[in-house]
PDB file of C-alpha atoms in Angstrom:
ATOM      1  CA  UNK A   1     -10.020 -23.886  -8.281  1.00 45.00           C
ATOM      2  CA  UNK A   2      -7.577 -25.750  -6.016  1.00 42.00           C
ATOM      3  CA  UNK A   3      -4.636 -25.258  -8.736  1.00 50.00           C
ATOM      4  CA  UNK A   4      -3.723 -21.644 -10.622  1.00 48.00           C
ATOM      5  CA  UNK A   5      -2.956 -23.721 -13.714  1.00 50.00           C
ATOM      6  CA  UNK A   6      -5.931 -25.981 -13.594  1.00 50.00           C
ATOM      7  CA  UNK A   7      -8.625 -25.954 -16.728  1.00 47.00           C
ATOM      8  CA  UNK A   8     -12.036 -27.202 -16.070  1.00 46.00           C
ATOM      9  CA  UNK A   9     -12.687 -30.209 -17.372  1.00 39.00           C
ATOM     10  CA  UNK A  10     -15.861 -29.212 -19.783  1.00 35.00           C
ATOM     11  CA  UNK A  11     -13.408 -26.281 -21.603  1.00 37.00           C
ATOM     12  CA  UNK A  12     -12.646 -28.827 -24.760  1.00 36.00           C
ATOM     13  CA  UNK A  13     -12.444 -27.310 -27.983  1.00 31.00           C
ATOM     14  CA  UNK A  14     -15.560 -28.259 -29.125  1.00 32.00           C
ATOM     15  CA  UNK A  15     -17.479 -25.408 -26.475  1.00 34.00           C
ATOM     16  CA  UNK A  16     -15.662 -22.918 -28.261  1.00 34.00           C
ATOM     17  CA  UNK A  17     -18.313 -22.340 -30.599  1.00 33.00           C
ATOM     18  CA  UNK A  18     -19.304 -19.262 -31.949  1.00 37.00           C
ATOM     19  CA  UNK A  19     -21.605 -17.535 -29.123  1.00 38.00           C
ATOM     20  CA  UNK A  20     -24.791 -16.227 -29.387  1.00 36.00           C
ATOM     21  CA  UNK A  21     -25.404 -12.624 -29.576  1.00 40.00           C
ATOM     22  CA  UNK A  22     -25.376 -10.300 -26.877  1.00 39.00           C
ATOM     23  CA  UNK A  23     -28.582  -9.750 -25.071  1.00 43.00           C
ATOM     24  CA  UNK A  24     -27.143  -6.388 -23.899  1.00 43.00           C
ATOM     25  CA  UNK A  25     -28.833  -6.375 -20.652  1.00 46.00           C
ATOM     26  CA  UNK A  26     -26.155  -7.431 -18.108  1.00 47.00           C
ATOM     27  CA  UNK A  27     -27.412 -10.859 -18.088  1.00 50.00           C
ATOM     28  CA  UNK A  28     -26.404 -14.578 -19.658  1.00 52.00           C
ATOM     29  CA  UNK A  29     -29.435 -14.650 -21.411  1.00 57.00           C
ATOM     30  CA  UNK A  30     -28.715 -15.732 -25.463  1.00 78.00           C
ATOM     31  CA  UNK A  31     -24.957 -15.007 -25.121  1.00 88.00           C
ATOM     32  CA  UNK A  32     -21.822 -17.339 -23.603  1.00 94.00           C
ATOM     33  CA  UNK A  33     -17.957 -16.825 -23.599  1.00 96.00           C
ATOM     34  CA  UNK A  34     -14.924 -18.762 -22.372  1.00 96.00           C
ATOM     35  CA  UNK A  35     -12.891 -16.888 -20.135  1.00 97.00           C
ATOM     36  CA  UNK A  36      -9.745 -17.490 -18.364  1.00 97.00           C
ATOM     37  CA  UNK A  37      -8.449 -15.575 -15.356  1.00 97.00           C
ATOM     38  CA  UNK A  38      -5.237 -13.959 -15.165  1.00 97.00           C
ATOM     39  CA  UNK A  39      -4.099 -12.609 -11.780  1.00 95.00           C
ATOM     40  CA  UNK A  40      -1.345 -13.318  -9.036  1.00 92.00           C
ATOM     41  CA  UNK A  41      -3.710 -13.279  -5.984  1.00 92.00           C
ATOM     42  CA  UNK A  42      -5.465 -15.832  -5.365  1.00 93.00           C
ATOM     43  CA  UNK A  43      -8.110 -14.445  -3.615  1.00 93.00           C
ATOM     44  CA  UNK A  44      -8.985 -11.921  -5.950  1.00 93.00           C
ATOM     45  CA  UNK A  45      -9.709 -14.777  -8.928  1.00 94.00           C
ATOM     46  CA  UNK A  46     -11.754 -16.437  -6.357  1.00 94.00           C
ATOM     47  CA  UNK A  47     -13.900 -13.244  -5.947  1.00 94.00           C
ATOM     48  CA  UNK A  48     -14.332 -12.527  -9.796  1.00 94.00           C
ATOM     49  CA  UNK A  49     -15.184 -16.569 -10.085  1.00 93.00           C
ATOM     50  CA  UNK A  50     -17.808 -15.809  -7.688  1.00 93.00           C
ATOM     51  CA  UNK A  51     -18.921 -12.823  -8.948  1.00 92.00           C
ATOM     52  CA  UNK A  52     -19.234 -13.413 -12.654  1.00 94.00           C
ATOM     53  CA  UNK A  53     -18.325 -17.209 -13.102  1.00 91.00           C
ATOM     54  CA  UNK A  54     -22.088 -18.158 -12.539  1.00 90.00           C
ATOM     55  CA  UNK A  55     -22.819 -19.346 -16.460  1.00 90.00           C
ATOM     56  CA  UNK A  56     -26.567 -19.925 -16.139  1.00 91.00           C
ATOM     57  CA  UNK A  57     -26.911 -15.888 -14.710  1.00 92.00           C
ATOM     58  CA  UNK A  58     -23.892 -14.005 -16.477  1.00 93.00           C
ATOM     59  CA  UNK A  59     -22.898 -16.521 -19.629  1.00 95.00           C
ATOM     60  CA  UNK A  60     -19.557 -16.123 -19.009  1.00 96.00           C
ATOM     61  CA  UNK A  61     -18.008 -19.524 -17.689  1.00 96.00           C
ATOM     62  CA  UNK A  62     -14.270 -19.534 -16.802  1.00 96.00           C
ATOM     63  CA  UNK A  63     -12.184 -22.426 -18.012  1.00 96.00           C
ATOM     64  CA  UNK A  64      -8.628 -21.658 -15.985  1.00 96.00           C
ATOM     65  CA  UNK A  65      -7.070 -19.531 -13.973  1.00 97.00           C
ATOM     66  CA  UNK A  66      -3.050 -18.673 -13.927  1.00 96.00           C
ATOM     67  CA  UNK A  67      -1.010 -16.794 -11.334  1.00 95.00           C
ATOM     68  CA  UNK A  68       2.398 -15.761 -13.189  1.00 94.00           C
ATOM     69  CA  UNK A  69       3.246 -15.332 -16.693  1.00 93.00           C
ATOM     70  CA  UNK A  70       4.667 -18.894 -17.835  1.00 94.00           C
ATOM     71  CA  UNK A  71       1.111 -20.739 -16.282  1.00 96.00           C
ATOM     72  CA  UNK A  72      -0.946 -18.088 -18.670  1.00 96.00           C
ATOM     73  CA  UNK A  73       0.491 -19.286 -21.567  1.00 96.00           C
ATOM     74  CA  UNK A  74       0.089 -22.462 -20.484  1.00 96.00           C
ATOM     75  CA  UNK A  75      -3.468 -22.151 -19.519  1.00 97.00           C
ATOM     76  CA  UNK A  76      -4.790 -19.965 -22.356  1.00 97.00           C
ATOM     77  CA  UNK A  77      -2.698 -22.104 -24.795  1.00 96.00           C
ATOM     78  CA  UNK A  78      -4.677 -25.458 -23.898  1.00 96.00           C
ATOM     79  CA  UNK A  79      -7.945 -23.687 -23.367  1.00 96.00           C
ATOM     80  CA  UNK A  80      -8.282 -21.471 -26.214  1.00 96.00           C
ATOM     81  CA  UNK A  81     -10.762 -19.213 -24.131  1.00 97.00           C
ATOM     82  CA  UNK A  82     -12.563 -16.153 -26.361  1.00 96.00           C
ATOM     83  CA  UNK A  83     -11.268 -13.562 -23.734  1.00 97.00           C
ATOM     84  CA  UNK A  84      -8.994 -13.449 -21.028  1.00 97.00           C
ATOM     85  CA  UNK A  85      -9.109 -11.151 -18.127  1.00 97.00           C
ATOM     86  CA  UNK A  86      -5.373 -10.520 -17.601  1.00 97.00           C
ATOM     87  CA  UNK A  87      -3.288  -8.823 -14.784  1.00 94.00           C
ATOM     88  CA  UNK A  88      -0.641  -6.223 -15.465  1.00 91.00           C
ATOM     89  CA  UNK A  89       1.594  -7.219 -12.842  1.00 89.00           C
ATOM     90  CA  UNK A  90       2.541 -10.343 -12.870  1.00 89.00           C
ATOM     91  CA  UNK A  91       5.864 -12.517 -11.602  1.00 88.00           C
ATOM     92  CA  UNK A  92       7.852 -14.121 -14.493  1.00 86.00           C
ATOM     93  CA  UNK A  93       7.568 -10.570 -16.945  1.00 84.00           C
ATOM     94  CA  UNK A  94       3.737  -8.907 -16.463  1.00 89.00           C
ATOM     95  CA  UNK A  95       0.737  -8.155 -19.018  1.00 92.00           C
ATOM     96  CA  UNK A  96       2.723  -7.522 -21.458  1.00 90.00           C
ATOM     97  CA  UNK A  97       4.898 -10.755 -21.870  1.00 91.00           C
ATOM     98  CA  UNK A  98       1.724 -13.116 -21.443  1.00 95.00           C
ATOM     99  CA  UNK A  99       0.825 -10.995 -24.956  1.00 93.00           C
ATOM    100  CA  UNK A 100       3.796 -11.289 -26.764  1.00 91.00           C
ATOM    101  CA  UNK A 101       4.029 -15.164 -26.214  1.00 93.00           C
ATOM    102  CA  UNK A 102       0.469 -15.131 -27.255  1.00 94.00           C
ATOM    103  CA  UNK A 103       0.528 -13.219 -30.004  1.00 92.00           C
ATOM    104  CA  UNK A 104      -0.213 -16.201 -32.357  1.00 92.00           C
ATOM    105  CA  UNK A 105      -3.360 -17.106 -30.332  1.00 93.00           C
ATOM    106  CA  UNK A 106      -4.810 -13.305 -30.779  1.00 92.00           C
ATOM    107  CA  UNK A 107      -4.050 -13.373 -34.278  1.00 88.00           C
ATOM    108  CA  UNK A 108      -6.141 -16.693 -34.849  1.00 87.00           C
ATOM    109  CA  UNK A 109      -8.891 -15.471 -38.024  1.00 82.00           C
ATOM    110  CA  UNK A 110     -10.869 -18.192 -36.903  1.00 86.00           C
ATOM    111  CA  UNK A 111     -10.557 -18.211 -33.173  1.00 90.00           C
ATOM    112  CA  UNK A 112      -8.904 -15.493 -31.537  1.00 93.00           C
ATOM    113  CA  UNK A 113      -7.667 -15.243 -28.336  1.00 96.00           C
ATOM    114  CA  UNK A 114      -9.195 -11.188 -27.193  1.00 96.00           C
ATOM    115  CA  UNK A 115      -7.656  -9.934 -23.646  1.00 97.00           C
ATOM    116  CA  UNK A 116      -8.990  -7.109 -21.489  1.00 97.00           C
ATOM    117  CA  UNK A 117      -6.744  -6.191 -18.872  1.00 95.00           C
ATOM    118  CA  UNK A 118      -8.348  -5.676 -15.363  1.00 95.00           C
ATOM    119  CA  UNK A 119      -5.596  -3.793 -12.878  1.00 91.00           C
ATOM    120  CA  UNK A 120      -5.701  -2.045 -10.094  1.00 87.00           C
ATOM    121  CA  UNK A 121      -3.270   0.116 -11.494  1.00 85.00           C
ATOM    122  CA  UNK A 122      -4.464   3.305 -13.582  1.00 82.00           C
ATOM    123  CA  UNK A 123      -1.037   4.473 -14.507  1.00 81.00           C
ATOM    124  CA  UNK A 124      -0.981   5.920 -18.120  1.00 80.00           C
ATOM    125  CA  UNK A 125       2.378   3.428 -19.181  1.00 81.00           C
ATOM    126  CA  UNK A 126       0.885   0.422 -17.938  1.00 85.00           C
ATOM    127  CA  UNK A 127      -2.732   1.085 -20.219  1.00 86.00           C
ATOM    128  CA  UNK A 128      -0.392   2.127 -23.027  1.00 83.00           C
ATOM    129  CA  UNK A 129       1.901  -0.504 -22.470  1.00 85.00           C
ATOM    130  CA  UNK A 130      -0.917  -3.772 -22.689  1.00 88.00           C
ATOM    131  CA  UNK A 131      -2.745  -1.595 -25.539  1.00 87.00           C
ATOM    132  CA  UNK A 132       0.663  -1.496 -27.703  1.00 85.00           C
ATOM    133  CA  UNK A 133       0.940  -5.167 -26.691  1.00 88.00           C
ATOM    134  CA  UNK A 134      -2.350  -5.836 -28.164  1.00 91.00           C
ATOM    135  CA  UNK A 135      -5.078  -5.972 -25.670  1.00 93.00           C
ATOM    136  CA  UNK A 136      -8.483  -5.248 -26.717  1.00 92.00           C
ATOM    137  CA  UNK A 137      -9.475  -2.904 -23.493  1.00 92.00           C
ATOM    138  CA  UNK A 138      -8.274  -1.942 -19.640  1.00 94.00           C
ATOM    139  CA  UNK A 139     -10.356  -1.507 -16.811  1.00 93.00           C
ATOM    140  CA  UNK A 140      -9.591  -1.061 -13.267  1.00 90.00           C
ATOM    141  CA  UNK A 141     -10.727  -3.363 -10.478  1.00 90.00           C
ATOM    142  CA  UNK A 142     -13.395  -0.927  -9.018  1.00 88.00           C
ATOM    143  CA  UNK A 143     -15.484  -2.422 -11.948  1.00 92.00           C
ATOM    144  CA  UNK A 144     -18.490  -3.443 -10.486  1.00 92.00           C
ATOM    145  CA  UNK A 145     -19.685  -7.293 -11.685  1.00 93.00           C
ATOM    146  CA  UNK A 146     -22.497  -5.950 -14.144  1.00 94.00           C
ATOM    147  CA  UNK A 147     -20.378  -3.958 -16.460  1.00 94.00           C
ATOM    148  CA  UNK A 148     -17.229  -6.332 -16.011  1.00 96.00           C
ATOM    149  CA  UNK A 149     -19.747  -9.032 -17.444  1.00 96.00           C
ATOM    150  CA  UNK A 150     -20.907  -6.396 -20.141  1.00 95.00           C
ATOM    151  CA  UNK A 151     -16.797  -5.454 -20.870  1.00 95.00           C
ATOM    152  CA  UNK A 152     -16.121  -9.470 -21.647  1.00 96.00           C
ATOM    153  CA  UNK A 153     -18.389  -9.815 -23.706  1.00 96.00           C
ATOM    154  CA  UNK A 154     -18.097  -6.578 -26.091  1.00 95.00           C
ATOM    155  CA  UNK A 155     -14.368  -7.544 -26.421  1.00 95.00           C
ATOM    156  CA  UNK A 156     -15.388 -11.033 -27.384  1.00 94.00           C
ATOM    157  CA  UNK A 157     -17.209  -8.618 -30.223  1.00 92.00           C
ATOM    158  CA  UNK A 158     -14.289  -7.369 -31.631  1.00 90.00           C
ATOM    159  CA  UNK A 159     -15.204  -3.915 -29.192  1.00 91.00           C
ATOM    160  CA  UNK A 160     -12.448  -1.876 -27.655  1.00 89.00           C
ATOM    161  CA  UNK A 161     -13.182  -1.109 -23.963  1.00 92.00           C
ATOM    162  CA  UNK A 162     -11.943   1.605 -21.487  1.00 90.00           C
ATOM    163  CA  UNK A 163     -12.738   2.742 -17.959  1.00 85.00           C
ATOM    164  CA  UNK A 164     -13.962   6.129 -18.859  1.00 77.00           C
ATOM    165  CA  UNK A 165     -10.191   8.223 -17.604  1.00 75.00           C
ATOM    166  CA  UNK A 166      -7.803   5.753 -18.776  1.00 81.00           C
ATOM    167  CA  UNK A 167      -9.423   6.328 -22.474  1.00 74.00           C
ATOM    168  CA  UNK A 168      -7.905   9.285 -22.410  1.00 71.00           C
ATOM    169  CA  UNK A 169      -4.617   7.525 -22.459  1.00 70.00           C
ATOM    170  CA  UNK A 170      -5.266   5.804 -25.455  1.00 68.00           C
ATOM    171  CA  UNK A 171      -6.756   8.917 -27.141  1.00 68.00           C
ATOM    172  CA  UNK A 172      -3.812  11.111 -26.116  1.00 65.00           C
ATOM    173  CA  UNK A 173      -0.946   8.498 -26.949  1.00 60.00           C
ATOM    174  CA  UNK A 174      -2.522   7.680 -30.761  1.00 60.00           C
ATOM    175  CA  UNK A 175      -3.962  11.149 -31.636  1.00 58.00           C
ATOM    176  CA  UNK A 176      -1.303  12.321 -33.805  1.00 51.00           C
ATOM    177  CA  UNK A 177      -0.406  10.661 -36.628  1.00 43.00           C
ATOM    178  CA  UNK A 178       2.905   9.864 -36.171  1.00 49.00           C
ATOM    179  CA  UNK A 179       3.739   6.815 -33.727  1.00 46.00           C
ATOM    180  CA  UNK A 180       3.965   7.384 -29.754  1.00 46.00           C
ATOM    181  CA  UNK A 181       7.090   7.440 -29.082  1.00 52.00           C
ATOM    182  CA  UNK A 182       9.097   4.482 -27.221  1.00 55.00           C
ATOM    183  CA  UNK A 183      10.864   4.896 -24.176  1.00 62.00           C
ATOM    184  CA  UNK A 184      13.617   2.653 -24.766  1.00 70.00           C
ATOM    185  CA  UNK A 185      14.994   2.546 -21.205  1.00 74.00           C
ATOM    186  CA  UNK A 186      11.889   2.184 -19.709  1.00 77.00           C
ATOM    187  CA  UNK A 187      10.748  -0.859 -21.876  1.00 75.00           C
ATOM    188  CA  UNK A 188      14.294  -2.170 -20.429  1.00 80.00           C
ATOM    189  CA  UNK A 189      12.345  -2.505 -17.148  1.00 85.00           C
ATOM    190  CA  UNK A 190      10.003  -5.374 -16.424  1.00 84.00           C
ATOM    191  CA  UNK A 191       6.546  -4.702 -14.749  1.00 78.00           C
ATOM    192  CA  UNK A 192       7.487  -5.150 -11.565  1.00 85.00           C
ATOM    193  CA  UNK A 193      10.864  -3.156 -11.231  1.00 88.00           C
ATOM    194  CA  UNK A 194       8.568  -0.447 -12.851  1.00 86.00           C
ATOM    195  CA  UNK A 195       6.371  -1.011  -9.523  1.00 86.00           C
ATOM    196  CA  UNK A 196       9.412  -0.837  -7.586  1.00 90.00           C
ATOM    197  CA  UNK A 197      11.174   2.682  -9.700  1.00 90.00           C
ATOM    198  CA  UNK A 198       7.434   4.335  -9.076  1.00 85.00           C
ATOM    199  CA  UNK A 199       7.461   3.666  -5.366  1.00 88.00           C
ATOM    200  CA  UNK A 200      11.306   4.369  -4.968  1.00 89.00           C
ATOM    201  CA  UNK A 201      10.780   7.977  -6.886  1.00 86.00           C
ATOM    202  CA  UNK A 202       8.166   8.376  -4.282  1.00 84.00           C
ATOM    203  CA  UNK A 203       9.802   8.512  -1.131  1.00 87.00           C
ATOM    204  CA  UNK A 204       8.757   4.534  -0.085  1.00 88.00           C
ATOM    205  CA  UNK A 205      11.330   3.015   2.047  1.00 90.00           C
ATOM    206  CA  UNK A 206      12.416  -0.466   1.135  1.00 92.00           C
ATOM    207  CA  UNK A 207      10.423  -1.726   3.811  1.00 91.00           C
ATOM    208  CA  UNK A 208       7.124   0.103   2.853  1.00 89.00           C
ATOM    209  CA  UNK A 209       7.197  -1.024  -0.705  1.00 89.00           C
ATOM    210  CA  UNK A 210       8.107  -4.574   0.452  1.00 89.00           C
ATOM    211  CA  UNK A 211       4.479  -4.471   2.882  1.00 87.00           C
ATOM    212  CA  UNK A 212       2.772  -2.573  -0.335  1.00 81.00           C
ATOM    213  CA  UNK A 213       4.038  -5.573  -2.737  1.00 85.00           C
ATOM    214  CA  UNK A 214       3.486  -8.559  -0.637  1.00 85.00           C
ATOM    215  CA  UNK A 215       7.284  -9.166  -1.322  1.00 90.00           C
ATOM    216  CA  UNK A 216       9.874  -9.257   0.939  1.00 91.00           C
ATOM    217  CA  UNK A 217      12.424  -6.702   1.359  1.00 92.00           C
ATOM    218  CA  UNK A 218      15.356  -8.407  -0.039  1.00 93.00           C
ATOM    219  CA  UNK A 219      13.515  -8.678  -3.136  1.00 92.00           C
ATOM    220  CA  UNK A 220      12.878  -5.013  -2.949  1.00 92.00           C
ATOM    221  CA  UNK A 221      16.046  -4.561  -3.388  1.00 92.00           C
ATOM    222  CA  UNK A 222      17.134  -6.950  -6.038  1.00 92.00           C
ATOM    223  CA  UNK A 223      14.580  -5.236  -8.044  1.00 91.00           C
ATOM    224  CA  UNK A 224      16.355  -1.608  -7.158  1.00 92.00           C
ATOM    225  CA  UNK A 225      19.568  -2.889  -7.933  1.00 93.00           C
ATOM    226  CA  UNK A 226      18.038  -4.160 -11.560  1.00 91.00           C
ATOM    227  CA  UNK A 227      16.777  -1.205 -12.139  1.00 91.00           C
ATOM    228  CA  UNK A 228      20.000   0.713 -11.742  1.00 92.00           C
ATOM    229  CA  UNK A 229      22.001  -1.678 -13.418  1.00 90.00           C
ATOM    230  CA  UNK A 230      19.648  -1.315 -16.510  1.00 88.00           C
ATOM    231  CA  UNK A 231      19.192   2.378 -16.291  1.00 89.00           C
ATOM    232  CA  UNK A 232      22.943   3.441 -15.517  1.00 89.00           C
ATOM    233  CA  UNK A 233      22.388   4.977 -12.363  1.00 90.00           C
ATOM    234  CA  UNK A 234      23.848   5.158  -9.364  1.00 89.00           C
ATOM    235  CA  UNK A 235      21.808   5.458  -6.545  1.00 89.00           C
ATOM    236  CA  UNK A 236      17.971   6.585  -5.928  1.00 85.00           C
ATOM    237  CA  UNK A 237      18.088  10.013  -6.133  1.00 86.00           C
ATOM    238  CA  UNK A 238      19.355   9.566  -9.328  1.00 88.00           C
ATOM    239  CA  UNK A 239      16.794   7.263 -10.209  1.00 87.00           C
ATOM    240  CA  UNK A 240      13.956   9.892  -8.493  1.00 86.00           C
ATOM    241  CA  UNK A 241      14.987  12.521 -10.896  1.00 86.00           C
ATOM    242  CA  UNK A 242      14.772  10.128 -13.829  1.00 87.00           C
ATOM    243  CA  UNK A 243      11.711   9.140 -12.967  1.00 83.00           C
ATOM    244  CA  UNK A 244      10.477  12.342 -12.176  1.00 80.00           C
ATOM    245  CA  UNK A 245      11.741  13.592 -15.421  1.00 78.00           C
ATOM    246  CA  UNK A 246       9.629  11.330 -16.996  1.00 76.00           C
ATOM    247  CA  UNK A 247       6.414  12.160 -15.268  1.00 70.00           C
ATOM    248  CA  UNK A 248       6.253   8.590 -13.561  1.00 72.00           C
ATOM    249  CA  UNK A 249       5.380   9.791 -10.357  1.00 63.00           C
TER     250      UNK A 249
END
């Protein structure tokens, strides 16, 4: 797609019929969902497109694509997709925002909205993080096409889906039965200044974390000097040992 916000021009409402059942055998055969894609580089939304975008094999066929938090909500919002394959990391507030401005849309009786995160990140506050925020599964990008297919369409069942060591996560976090606990400081942080507080506890130069995040390095440190400012701190050691205190690194 030539624009991240652009829909395709068959996604009206009246596709979003309810789909056939699942053939169950990695193929489009008897089964079709509505997917948009949520990620900030382009080239990896081309590659998923590519690789399970092709209806008439895989029955999934993607109606939009969004690079950054506010063209999600756009996107999804017009749309109305069954599931949407959604970043962690985003500019304009990550994952998690995209879910709390579309909390109405996932809690649709009729037609819900469903979201699996796909990430490359595996860190145990980022799965807990979209899961709290009310996404139906996580899986990391070394998903291969088949069972990426096979995850969209068990969460457009109502299924919960997990690559196999982040459900430990999950299972650890909600085992007891009182609620996990809440990190109030850290939910102070958006996505990406957690991004930048992992890499700065680390070791990363500003320079190194600036080539890691495709950002530049006077962005870098804007984000360091948020992070301080919201966490009290001073400088980064301070900042290592609170994030090493808190097992973020």
């Amino acid at each position: 797609m030539s624009d991240p916000t652009e829909t395709n021009g068959t996604a009206g409402a009246a596709e979003a019929a309810e789909p056939a059942k699942s053939s169950g055998d990695g193929t489009g055969a008897g089964r079709h969902v509505r997917v948009v894609l949520v990620d900030d580089h382009r080239m990896f939304r081309t590659g998923v497109q590519a690789e399970i975008g092709q209806t008439e094999q895989t029955g999934v066929e993607v109606v939009g694509e969004a690079a950054d938090v506010d063209q999600a909500v756009t996107v999804i919002t017009a749309t109305r997709p069954e599931v949407v394959l959604l970043d962690v990391h985003l500019p304009g507030g990550g994952g998690v925002e995209v879910l709390r401005r579309c909390a109405p849309l996932m809690a649709d009786a009729e037609q819900p909205v469903r979201f699996l995160a796909l990430s490359v990140s595996d860190a145990a506050e980022d799965v807990i993080g979209v899961i709290r925020g009310g996404a139906r599964g996580y899986v990391t990008k070394t998903i291969t096409g088949k069972d990426l297919v096979n995850s969209v369409f068990r969460v457009q069942e109502g299924d919960a889906v997990f690559s196999p060591r982040l459900a430990g996560f999950v299972l650890d976090a909600f085992a007891s039965t009182d609620a996990p606990p809440v990190d109030e400081d850290l939910d102070r942080l958006t996505q990406r200044e957690r991004e930048v507080l992992r890499l700065i506890a680390r070791g990363y130069a500003y320079k190194e974390i600036a080539k890691q995040l495709f950002i530049s390095v006077k962005t870098v440190e804007s984000h360091v000097s948020a992070v301080l400012r919201k966490l009290q701190l001073s400088n980064r050691h301070e900042l290592t040992r609170w994030a090493t205190a808190r097992r973020l690194v």
